[in-house]
Short mmCIF file of N, CA, C and O in Angstrom, two decimals:
data_model
loop_
_atom_site.label_atom_id
_atom_site.label_comp_id
_atom_site.label_asym_id
_atom_site.label_seq_id
_atom_site.Cartn_x
_atom_site.Cartn_y
_atom_site.Cartn_z
N GLN A 1 12.18 10.87 4.04
CA GLN A 1 12.10 11.12 5.39
C GLN A 1 11.66 9.84 6.16
O GLN A 1 12.10 9.92 7.10
N VAL A 2 11.15 8.83 5.56
CA VAL A 2 11.14 7.43 6.28
C VAL A 2 11.80 6.46 5.34
O VAL A 2 11.62 6.98 3.88
N GLN A 3 12.34 5.31 5.51
CA GLN A 3 13.02 4.21 4.64
C GLN A 3 11.89 3.38 4.79
O GLN A 3 11.47 2.88 6.06
N LEU A 4 11.16 2.57 3.50
CA LEU A 4 10.20 1.59 3.40
C LEU A 4 10.59 0.51 2.73
O LEU A 4 11.27 0.54 1.75
N VAL A 5 10.33 -0.50 3.31
CA VAL A 5 10.76 -1.89 3.20
C VAL A 5 9.57 -2.59 2.86
O VAL A 5 8.92 -3.39 4.00
N GLU A 6 9.08 -3.19 1.66
CA GLU A 6 8.36 -4.24 1.73
C GLU A 6 8.33 -5.65 1.78
O GLU A 6 9.73 -5.77 1.58
N SER A 7 7.60 -6.39 1.85
CA SER A 7 7.68 -7.87 2.24
C SER A 7 6.16 -8.33 1.95
O SER A 7 5.42 -7.98 1.96
N GLY A 8 6.55 -9.82 2.02
CA GLY A 8 5.21 -10.69 2.14
C GLY A 8 4.53 -11.39 0.32
O GLY A 8 3.95 -11.88 0.37
N GLY A 9 5.31 -10.57 -0.47
CA GLY A 9 5.07 -10.85 -1.96
C GLY A 9 5.54 -12.15 -2.28
O GLY A 9 6.27 -12.74 -1.40
N GLY A 10 4.79 -12.80 -3.09
CA GLY A 10 5.29 -14.39 -3.56
C GLY A 10 4.22 -14.84 -4.82
O GLY A 10 3.68 -13.86 -5.15
N LEU A 11 4.30 -15.91 -5.04
CA LEU A 11 3.53 -16.66 -5.92
C LEU A 11 2.49 -17.26 -5.49
O LEU A 11 2.45 -18.02 -4.09
N VAL A 12 1.08 -16.93 -6.03
CA VAL A 12 0.10 -17.94 -4.92
C VAL A 12 -1.04 -18.12 -6.29
O VAL A 12 -1.26 -17.16 -7.28
N GLN A 13 -1.78 -19.08 -6.09
CA GLN A 13 -2.85 -19.33 -6.81
C GLN A 13 -4.15 -18.28 -6.80
O GLN A 13 -4.23 -17.97 -5.94
N ALA A 14 -4.84 -18.52 -8.11
CA ALA A 14 -6.39 -17.43 -8.15
C ALA A 14 -6.86 -17.97 -6.84
O ALA A 14 -7.36 -19.18 -6.93
N GLY A 15 -7.53 -16.93 -6.48
CA GLY A 15 -8.52 -17.13 -5.44
C GLY A 15 -7.43 -17.26 -3.95
O GLY A 15 -8.30 -17.32 -3.05
N GLY A 16 -6.32 -17.35 -3.86
CA GLY A 16 -5.75 -17.29 -2.28
C GLY A 16 -5.17 -15.88 -1.83
O GLY A 16 -6.06 -15.14 -2.54
N SER A 17 -4.82 -16.08 -0.95
CA SER A 17 -4.36 -14.88 -0.16
C SER A 17 -2.87 -14.76 -0.19
O SER A 17 -2.27 -15.41 0.32
N LEU A 18 -2.57 -13.21 0.20
CA LEU A 18 -1.38 -12.82 0.54
C LEU A 18 -1.62 -11.52 1.76
O LEU A 18 -2.45 -11.01 1.44
N ARG A 19 -0.47 -11.32 2.54
CA ARG A 19 -0.40 -10.29 3.42
C ARG A 19 0.72 -9.53 3.09
O ARG A 19 1.87 -10.03 3.51
N LEU A 20 0.74 -8.42 2.54
CA LEU A 20 2.04 -7.46 2.37
C LEU A 20 2.20 -6.92 3.60
O LEU A 20 1.32 -6.33 3.94
N SER A 21 3.39 -6.34 3.77
CA SER A 21 4.19 -5.66 5.21
C SER A 21 4.78 -4.50 4.61
O SER A 21 5.47 -4.90 3.72
N CYS A 22 4.63 -3.45 5.02
CA CYS A 22 5.87 -2.10 4.78
C CYS A 22 6.31 -1.75 6.21
O CYS A 22 5.27 -1.06 7.07
N ALA A 23 7.57 -1.97 6.29
CA ALA A 23 7.94 -1.51 7.58
C ALA A 23 8.87 -0.45 7.33
O ALA A 23 9.00 -0.21 6.32
N ALA A 24 8.37 0.45 8.12
CA ALA A 24 9.17 2.14 7.97
C ALA A 24 10.20 2.42 9.22
O ALA A 24 9.95 1.60 10.56
N SER A 25 11.15 2.87 8.72
CA SER A 25 12.37 3.24 9.92
C SER A 25 12.51 4.86 9.22
O SER A 25 12.58 5.49 8.50
N GLY A 26 13.34 5.47 10.52
CA GLY A 26 13.63 6.89 10.29
C GLY A 26 13.25 7.96 11.03
O GLY A 26 13.57 8.85 11.30
N ARG A 27 11.74 7.84 10.96
CA ARG A 27 10.84 8.91 11.54
C ARG A 27 9.59 8.01 12.20
O ARG A 27 9.12 6.94 11.45
N THR A 28 8.96 8.61 13.05
CA THR A 28 7.83 8.22 13.65
C THR A 28 6.46 7.90 12.51
O THR A 28 6.55 9.02 12.08
N PHE A 29 6.52 6.75 12.29
CA PHE A 29 5.40 6.02 10.96
C PHE A 29 4.43 6.95 11.62
O PHE A 29 3.23 7.18 10.66
N SER A 30 3.71 7.12 12.73
CA SER A 30 2.30 7.73 13.09
C SER A 30 2.31 8.96 11.96
O SER A 30 0.87 9.47 12.20
N ASN A 31 2.95 9.57 11.91
CA ASN A 31 3.15 11.21 11.27
C ASN A 31 2.74 10.98 9.67
O ASN A 31 2.52 12.25 9.17
N TYR A 32 2.52 9.65 9.28
CA TYR A 32 2.41 9.91 7.68
C TYR A 32 1.03 9.18 7.48
O TYR A 32 0.61 8.31 8.12
N PHE A 33 0.86 9.46 6.07
CA PHE A 33 -0.56 8.86 5.35
C PHE A 33 0.44 7.77 4.59
O PHE A 33 1.30 8.24 3.95
N ALA A 34 -0.08 6.84 4.79
CA ALA A 34 0.37 5.68 3.86
C ALA A 34 -0.18 4.97 2.49
O ALA A 34 -1.55 5.04 3.09
N ALA A 35 0.49 4.51 1.79
CA ALA A 35 -0.12 4.14 0.71
C ALA A 35 0.23 2.52 0.10
O ALA A 35 1.09 2.78 0.18
N TRP A 36 -0.49 1.92 -0.50
CA TRP A 36 0.21 0.91 -1.70
C TRP A 36 -0.20 1.58 -3.03
O TRP A 36 -1.35 1.92 -3.40
N PHE A 37 0.74 1.00 -3.67
CA PHE A 37 0.55 1.19 -5.20
C PHE A 37 0.88 -0.17 -5.85
O PHE A 37 1.59 -0.98 -5.10
N ARG A 38 0.58 -0.31 -7.33
CA ARG A 38 1.42 -1.28 -7.79
C ARG A 38 1.40 -0.87 -9.49
O ARG A 38 0.83 -0.17 -10.02
N GLN A 39 2.59 -2.25 -9.81
CA GLN A 39 2.95 -1.78 -11.52
C GLN A 39 2.99 -2.79 -11.94
O GLN A 39 3.65 -3.90 -11.41
N ALA A 40 2.21 -3.30 -13.08
CA ALA A 40 2.11 -4.38 -13.73
C ALA A 40 2.86 -4.16 -15.06
O ALA A 40 3.17 -2.87 -15.15
N PRO A 41 3.21 -5.14 -15.61
CA PRO A 41 4.62 -5.15 -16.83
C PRO A 41 3.49 -4.35 -18.07
O PRO A 41 2.14 -4.59 -18.20
N GLU A 42 4.02 -3.34 -18.39
CA GLU A 42 3.25 -2.73 -19.56
C GLU A 42 2.34 -1.67 -18.94
O GLU A 42 1.63 -1.16 -19.94
N LYS A 43 2.03 -1.34 -17.90
CA LYS A 43 1.40 -0.51 -17.10
C LYS A 43 1.70 0.55 -16.47
O LYS A 43 3.12 0.41 -16.00
N GLU A 44 1.00 1.79 -16.17
CA GLU A 44 1.77 2.30 -15.17
C GLU A 44 1.21 2.20 -13.81
O GLU A 44 0.55 1.31 -13.48
N ARG A 45 2.48 2.66 -12.96
CA ARG A 45 1.83 2.59 -11.63
C ARG A 45 0.41 3.15 -11.27
O ARG A 45 -0.05 4.26 -11.48
N GLU A 46 -0.35 2.44 -10.16
CA GLU A 46 -1.51 2.50 -10.06
C GLU A 46 -1.89 2.54 -8.38
O GLU A 46 -1.43 1.75 -7.84
N PHE A 47 -2.62 3.38 -8.28
CA PHE A 47 -2.96 3.29 -6.72
C PHE A 47 -3.65 1.98 -6.50
O PHE A 47 -4.52 1.80 -7.32
N VAL A 48 -3.50 1.91 -5.45
CA VAL A 48 -4.19 0.51 -4.63
C VAL A 48 -5.04 0.82 -3.34
O VAL A 48 -6.51 0.56 -3.71
N ALA A 49 -4.22 1.32 -2.49
CA ALA A 49 -4.95 1.40 -1.06
C ALA A 49 -4.36 2.57 -0.39
O ALA A 49 -3.27 2.65 -0.61
N ALA A 50 -4.74 3.25 0.41
CA ALA A 50 -4.36 4.45 1.42
C ALA A 50 -4.87 4.06 2.69
O ALA A 50 -6.11 3.76 2.62
N ILE A 51 -4.26 4.83 3.61
CA ILE A 51 -4.86 4.90 5.19
C ILE A 51 -4.16 6.20 5.73
O ILE A 51 -3.02 6.63 5.56
N ARG A 52 -5.13 6.99 6.62
CA ARG A 52 -4.45 7.91 7.33
C ARG A 52 -3.49 7.53 8.52
O ARG A 52 -3.79 6.41 8.85
N TRP A 53 -3.10 8.46 9.17
CA TRP A 53 -2.24 7.92 9.98
C TRP A 53 -2.69 7.37 11.38
O TRP A 53 -2.23 6.67 11.92
N SER A 54 -4.33 8.06 11.54
CA SER A 54 -4.99 7.54 12.41
C SER A 54 -5.53 5.81 12.34
O SER A 54 -6.10 5.60 13.24
N GLY A 55 -5.41 5.53 11.38
CA GLY A 55 -6.27 4.33 10.78
C GLY A 55 -7.78 4.83 10.56
O GLY A 55 -8.67 3.86 10.22
N SER A 56 -8.04 5.92 10.89
CA SER A 56 -9.62 6.19 10.83
C SER A 56 -10.37 6.46 9.61
O SER A 56 -11.77 5.92 9.58
N ARG A 57 -9.60 6.45 8.52
CA ARG A 57 -10.21 6.39 7.09
C ARG A 57 -9.11 5.94 5.96
O ARG A 57 -7.93 5.67 6.05
N THR A 58 -9.85 4.89 5.41
CA THR A 58 -9.27 3.86 4.25
C THR A 58 -9.82 4.35 3.05
O THR A 58 -11.03 4.57 2.84
N TYR A 59 -8.74 4.32 1.68
CA TYR A 59 -9.18 4.41 0.50
C TYR A 59 -8.97 3.33 -0.41
O TYR A 59 -7.55 2.83 0.00
N TYR A 60 -9.64 3.03 -1.24
CA TYR A 60 -8.71 1.67 -2.04
C TYR A 60 -9.68 2.19 -3.83
O TYR A 60 -10.68 2.85 -3.92
N ALA A 61 -8.63 1.42 -4.49
CA ALA A 61 -9.31 1.59 -6.08
C ALA A 61 -10.31 0.65 -6.26
O ALA A 61 -10.45 -0.25 -5.47
N ASP A 62 -10.88 1.09 -7.23
CA ASP A 62 -12.40 0.43 -7.63
C ASP A 62 -12.12 -1.35 -7.42
O ASP A 62 -12.80 -2.34 -7.47
N SER A 63 -11.16 -1.63 -8.29
CA SER A 63 -10.55 -3.06 -8.85
C SER A 63 -10.34 -3.61 -7.71
O SER A 63 -10.18 -4.91 -7.68
N VAL A 64 -10.13 -3.29 -6.44
CA VAL A 64 -9.98 -4.32 -5.08
C VAL A 64 -10.95 -4.00 -4.18
O VAL A 64 -10.48 -4.75 -3.11
N LYS A 65 -11.86 -3.02 -4.36
CA LYS A 65 -12.72 -2.97 -2.86
C LYS A 65 -13.58 -4.37 -2.72
O LYS A 65 -13.49 -4.99 -3.52
N GLY A 66 -13.42 -4.68 -1.55
CA GLY A 66 -14.17 -5.98 -1.28
C GLY A 66 -13.21 -6.99 -1.01
O GLY A 66 -13.55 -8.02 -0.77
N ARG A 67 -11.88 -7.13 -1.82
CA ARG A 67 -10.96 -7.94 -1.76
C ARG A 67 -9.83 -7.68 -0.56
O ARG A 67 -9.16 -8.44 -0.24
N PHE A 68 -9.45 -6.46 -0.82
CA PHE A 68 -7.96 -5.80 -0.23
C PHE A 68 -8.40 -4.99 0.81
O PHE A 68 -9.55 -4.35 1.15
N THR A 69 -7.74 -5.11 2.04
CA THR A 69 -7.79 -4.58 3.33
C THR A 69 -6.74 -3.72 3.77
O THR A 69 -5.43 -4.67 3.93
N ILE A 70 -6.46 -2.60 3.71
CA ILE A 70 -5.44 -1.89 4.23
C ILE A 70 -5.18 -1.51 5.91
O ILE A 70 -6.59 -1.48 6.26
N SER A 71 -4.30 -1.63 6.64
CA SER A 71 -4.29 -1.40 8.02
C SER A 71 -2.79 -0.74 8.12
O SER A 71 -1.83 -1.26 7.83
N ARG A 72 -3.17 -0.69 9.68
CA ARG A 72 -1.66 0.25 10.30
C ARG A 72 -1.19 -0.16 11.63
O ARG A 72 -2.37 -0.46 12.45
N ASP A 73 0.06 -0.49 12.10
CA ASP A 73 0.13 -0.72 13.35
C ASP A 73 1.20 0.19 13.66
O ASP A 73 2.34 -0.03 13.44
N ASN A 74 0.45 1.35 14.26
CA ASN A 74 1.89 2.63 14.20
C ASN A 74 3.09 2.13 15.45
O ASN A 74 4.05 2.51 15.24
N ALA A 75 2.57 1.16 16.20
CA ALA A 75 3.49 0.86 17.66
C ALA A 75 4.61 0.07 16.63
O ALA A 75 5.68 0.18 17.24
N LYS A 76 4.10 -0.49 15.86
CA LYS A 76 5.47 -1.44 14.89
C LYS A 76 5.86 -0.91 13.94
O LYS A 76 6.90 -1.39 12.86
N ASN A 77 5.21 0.34 13.56
CA ASN A 77 5.83 1.16 12.05
C ASN A 77 5.68 0.60 11.08
O ASN A 77 6.44 0.39 10.38
N THR A 78 4.46 -0.15 10.78
CA THR A 78 3.80 -1.11 9.92
C THR A 78 3.00 -0.67 9.16
O THR A 78 1.88 -0.74 10.09
N VAL A 79 2.83 -0.67 7.64
CA VAL A 79 1.49 -0.87 7.53
C VAL A 79 1.10 -2.35 6.37
O VAL A 79 2.01 -2.95 6.02
N TYR A 80 0.03 -3.09 6.42
CA TYR A 80 -0.30 -4.00 5.60
C TYR A 80 -1.03 -3.76 4.83
O TYR A 80 -1.94 -2.89 4.88
N LEU A 81 -1.01 -4.74 3.95
CA LEU A 81 -2.29 -4.60 2.61
C LEU A 81 -2.66 -6.54 2.75
O LEU A 81 -1.85 -7.49 2.28
N GLN A 82 -3.94 -6.59 3.16
CA GLN A 82 -4.37 -8.01 3.10
C GLN A 82 -4.77 -8.43 1.82
O GLN A 82 -5.76 -7.52 1.40
N MET A 83 -4.45 -9.36 1.08
CA MET A 83 -5.27 -9.39 -0.51
C MET A 83 -5.83 -10.41 -0.50
O MET A 83 -5.10 -11.60 -0.05
N ASN A 84 -7.02 -10.74 -0.54
CA ASN A 84 -7.74 -12.07 -0.67
C ASN A 84 -8.61 -11.96 -1.75
O ASN A 84 -8.68 -11.08 -2.90
N SER A 85 -8.83 -13.05 -2.35
CA SER A 85 -9.52 -13.60 -3.78
C SER A 85 -8.65 -13.04 -4.77
O SER A 85 -9.38 -12.10 -5.48
N LEU A 86 -7.40 -13.39 -4.82
CA LEU A 86 -6.33 -12.75 -5.65
C LEU A 86 -6.83 -13.34 -7.01
O LEU A 86 -7.48 -14.67 -7.44
N LYS A 87 -6.66 -12.34 -7.90
CA LYS A 87 -6.97 -12.61 -9.27
C LYS A 87 -5.38 -12.67 -10.22
O LYS A 87 -4.82 -11.85 -9.63
N PRO A 88 -5.52 -12.96 -11.16
CA PRO A 88 -4.33 -13.18 -11.99
C PRO A 88 -4.16 -11.78 -12.42
O PRO A 88 -2.89 -10.95 -12.91
N GLU A 89 -5.17 -10.80 -12.64
CA GLU A 89 -4.86 -9.46 -13.34
C GLU A 89 -4.26 -8.30 -11.59
O GLU A 89 -3.77 -7.17 -12.10
N ASP A 90 -3.86 -9.38 -10.58
CA ASP A 90 -3.18 -8.47 -9.68
C ASP A 90 -2.21 -8.29 -9.77
O ASP A 90 -1.29 -8.01 -8.95
N THR A 91 -1.45 -9.17 -10.45
CA THR A 91 -0.04 -9.81 -10.59
C THR A 91 0.62 -8.45 -10.79
O THR A 91 0.42 -7.68 -11.63
N ALA A 92 1.81 -7.79 -10.40
CA ALA A 92 2.41 -6.84 -10.28
C ALA A 92 3.52 -6.52 -9.28
O ALA A 92 3.40 -7.41 -8.18
N VAL A 93 4.22 -5.52 -9.38
CA VAL A 93 5.04 -5.11 -8.31
C VAL A 93 4.38 -3.93 -7.22
O VAL A 93 3.72 -3.04 -7.84
N TYR A 94 4.37 -4.73 -6.10
CA TYR A 94 3.32 -3.68 -5.20
C TYR A 94 4.81 -2.90 -4.29
O TYR A 94 5.54 -3.44 -3.79
N TYR A 95 4.01 -1.41 -4.19
CA TYR A 95 4.95 -0.48 -3.64
C TYR A 95 4.19 0.47 -2.38
O TYR A 95 3.09 0.41 -2.52
N CYS A 96 4.85 0.77 -1.46
CA CYS A 96 4.44 1.29 -0.53
C CYS A 96 4.90 2.45 -0.57
O CYS A 96 6.05 2.95 -0.76
N ALA A 97 3.97 3.62 -0.07
CA ALA A 97 4.64 4.72 0.01
C ALA A 97 4.32 5.55 1.19
O ALA A 97 3.01 5.21 1.64
N ALA A 98 4.48 6.73 1.66
CA ALA A 98 4.15 7.62 2.55
C ALA A 98 4.02 8.84 2.42
O ALA A 98 5.28 9.43 1.63
N ARG A 99 3.54 9.52 3.26
CA ARG A 99 3.58 11.11 2.90
C ARG A 99 3.56 11.70 4.36
O ARG A 99 2.43 11.55 5.20
N ARG A 100 4.16 12.87 4.63
CA ARG A 100 4.16 13.54 6.13
C ARG A 100 3.32 14.54 5.99
O ARG A 100 2.77 15.36 4.68
N PHE A 101 2.58 14.55 7.07
CA PHE A 101 1.83 15.99 7.44
C PHE A 101 0.41 16.38 6.43
O PHE A 101 0.20 16.96 6.44
N TYR A 102 0.13 15.23 6.06
CA TYR A 102 -1.06 15.19 4.94
C TYR A 102 -2.46 15.59 5.73
O TYR A 102 -2.67 15.04 6.55
N THR A 103 -2.97 16.70 5.61
CA THR A 103 -4.24 17.17 5.83
C THR A 103 -5.52 17.28 4.94
O THR A 103 -6.61 17.49 5.36
N GLY A 104 -5.33 16.91 3.82
CA GLY A 104 -6.18 16.58 2.91
C GLY A 104 -7.24 15.97 3.02
O GLY A 104 -7.33 15.11 4.10
N SER A 105 -8.43 16.24 2.48
CA SER A 105 -9.78 15.31 2.41
C SER A 105 -9.65 14.14 1.81
O SER A 105 -10.55 13.21 2.41
N GLY A 106 -8.91 13.88 0.90
CA GLY A 106 -9.24 12.59 0.46
C GLY A 106 -7.70 11.82 0.69
O GLY A 106 -7.23 11.85 2.08
N TYR A 107 -6.71 11.44 -0.12
CA TYR A 107 -5.51 10.80 0.09
C TYR A 107 -4.54 11.63 -1.09
O TYR A 107 -4.89 12.37 -1.91
N PRO A 108 -3.08 11.56 -0.52
CA PRO A 108 -2.12 12.26 -1.34
C PRO A 108 -2.05 12.13 -2.60
O PRO A 108 -2.39 10.94 -3.14
N THR A 109 -1.48 12.93 -3.64
CA THR A 109 -1.21 12.56 -5.07
C THR A 109 0.33 12.41 -5.41
O THR A 109 0.64 12.32 -6.20
N SER A 110 0.90 12.76 -4.21
CA SER A 110 2.37 12.89 -4.14
C SER A 110 2.86 12.25 -2.70
O SER A 110 2.54 12.50 -2.06
N PHE A 111 3.81 11.88 -2.88
CA PHE A 111 4.45 10.68 -1.59
C PHE A 111 6.11 11.39 -1.22
O PHE A 111 6.70 11.61 -2.50
N ASP A 112 6.20 11.27 -0.15
CA ASP A 112 7.69 11.56 0.25
C ASP A 112 8.30 10.59 0.30
O ASP A 112 9.95 10.31 0.22
N SER A 113 8.12 9.28 0.28
CA SER A 113 9.05 7.86 0.51
C SER A 113 8.46 6.97 -0.01
O SER A 113 7.39 6.72 0.07
N TRP A 114 8.86 6.22 -0.88
CA TRP A 114 8.50 4.66 -1.39
C TRP A 114 9.81 3.77 -1.49
O TRP A 114 10.64 3.77 -1.24
N GLY A 115 8.79 2.45 -0.95
CA GLY A 115 9.92 1.50 -0.93
C GLY A 115 10.37 1.18 -2.45
O GLY A 115 9.83 1.31 -3.37
N GLN A 116 11.17 0.01 -2.35
CA GLN A 116 11.54 -0.66 -3.81
C GLN A 116 10.66 -1.98 -4.26
O GLN A 116 10.95 -2.22 -5.20
N GLY A 117 9.45 -2.02 -3.68
CA GLY A 117 8.62 -3.08 -4.07
C GLY A 117 8.56 -4.41 -3.70
O GLY A 117 9.88 -5.33 -3.52
N THR A 118 7.69 -5.29 -3.77
CA THR A 118 7.54 -6.50 -3.79
C THR A 118 6.80 -7.50 -4.67
O THR A 118 5.53 -6.93 -4.75
N GLN A 119 7.07 -8.53 -5.14
CA GLN A 119 6.30 -9.04 -6.53
C GLN A 119 5.41 -9.63 -6.25
O GLN A 119 5.57 -10.66 -4.93
N VAL A 120 4.06 -9.70 -6.57
CA VAL A 120 3.17 -10.52 -6.28
C VAL A 120 2.83 -11.12 -7.71
O VAL A 120 2.23 -10.46 -8.34
N THR A 121 2.91 -12.39 -7.65
CA THR A 121 2.29 -13.34 -8.97
C THR A 121 1.35 -14.14 -8.78
O THR A 121 1.18 -14.99 -7.65
N VAL A 122 -0.12 -13.95 -9.52
CA VAL A 122 -1.01 -14.55 -9.03
C VAL A 122 -1.30 -15.53 -10.74
O VAL A 122 -1.62 -15.07 -11.60
N SER A 123 -1.13 -16.77 -10.38
CA SER A 123 -1.22 -17.63 -11.40
C SER A 123 -2.78 -18.15 -11.43
O SER A 123 -3.60 -18.60 -10.33
N SER A 124 -3.17 -18.73 -12.71
CA SER A 124 -4.45 -19.09 -12.78
C SER A 124 -4.40 -20.83 -12.89
O SER A 124 -5.64 -21.01 -12.50
#
């Protein structure tokens, strides 16, 4: 439904920060619930954070609460993930995902669109 392209990944020292961006095209991004997932080597893809289309509600995995912040700028068709106090355990490929017309009380368990991912590597 939309095309998603992540950027902003890279190599950072433990305790440092990165800001990931997910640029959307193809449809009006404001109609989408957006989320970030990550997948580390030898692990399944896991939920990181999510945000409603209005930005009024956000959701975070326990492992990143207090360190990561998800936000969106619908005028720019972009969702962000600000990552602070990074740990080596945060090393993974980070993926952006989107779901149309989601009206559930929480966040979606399935998504319509996925980006190809951006690598985040945190060294000690």
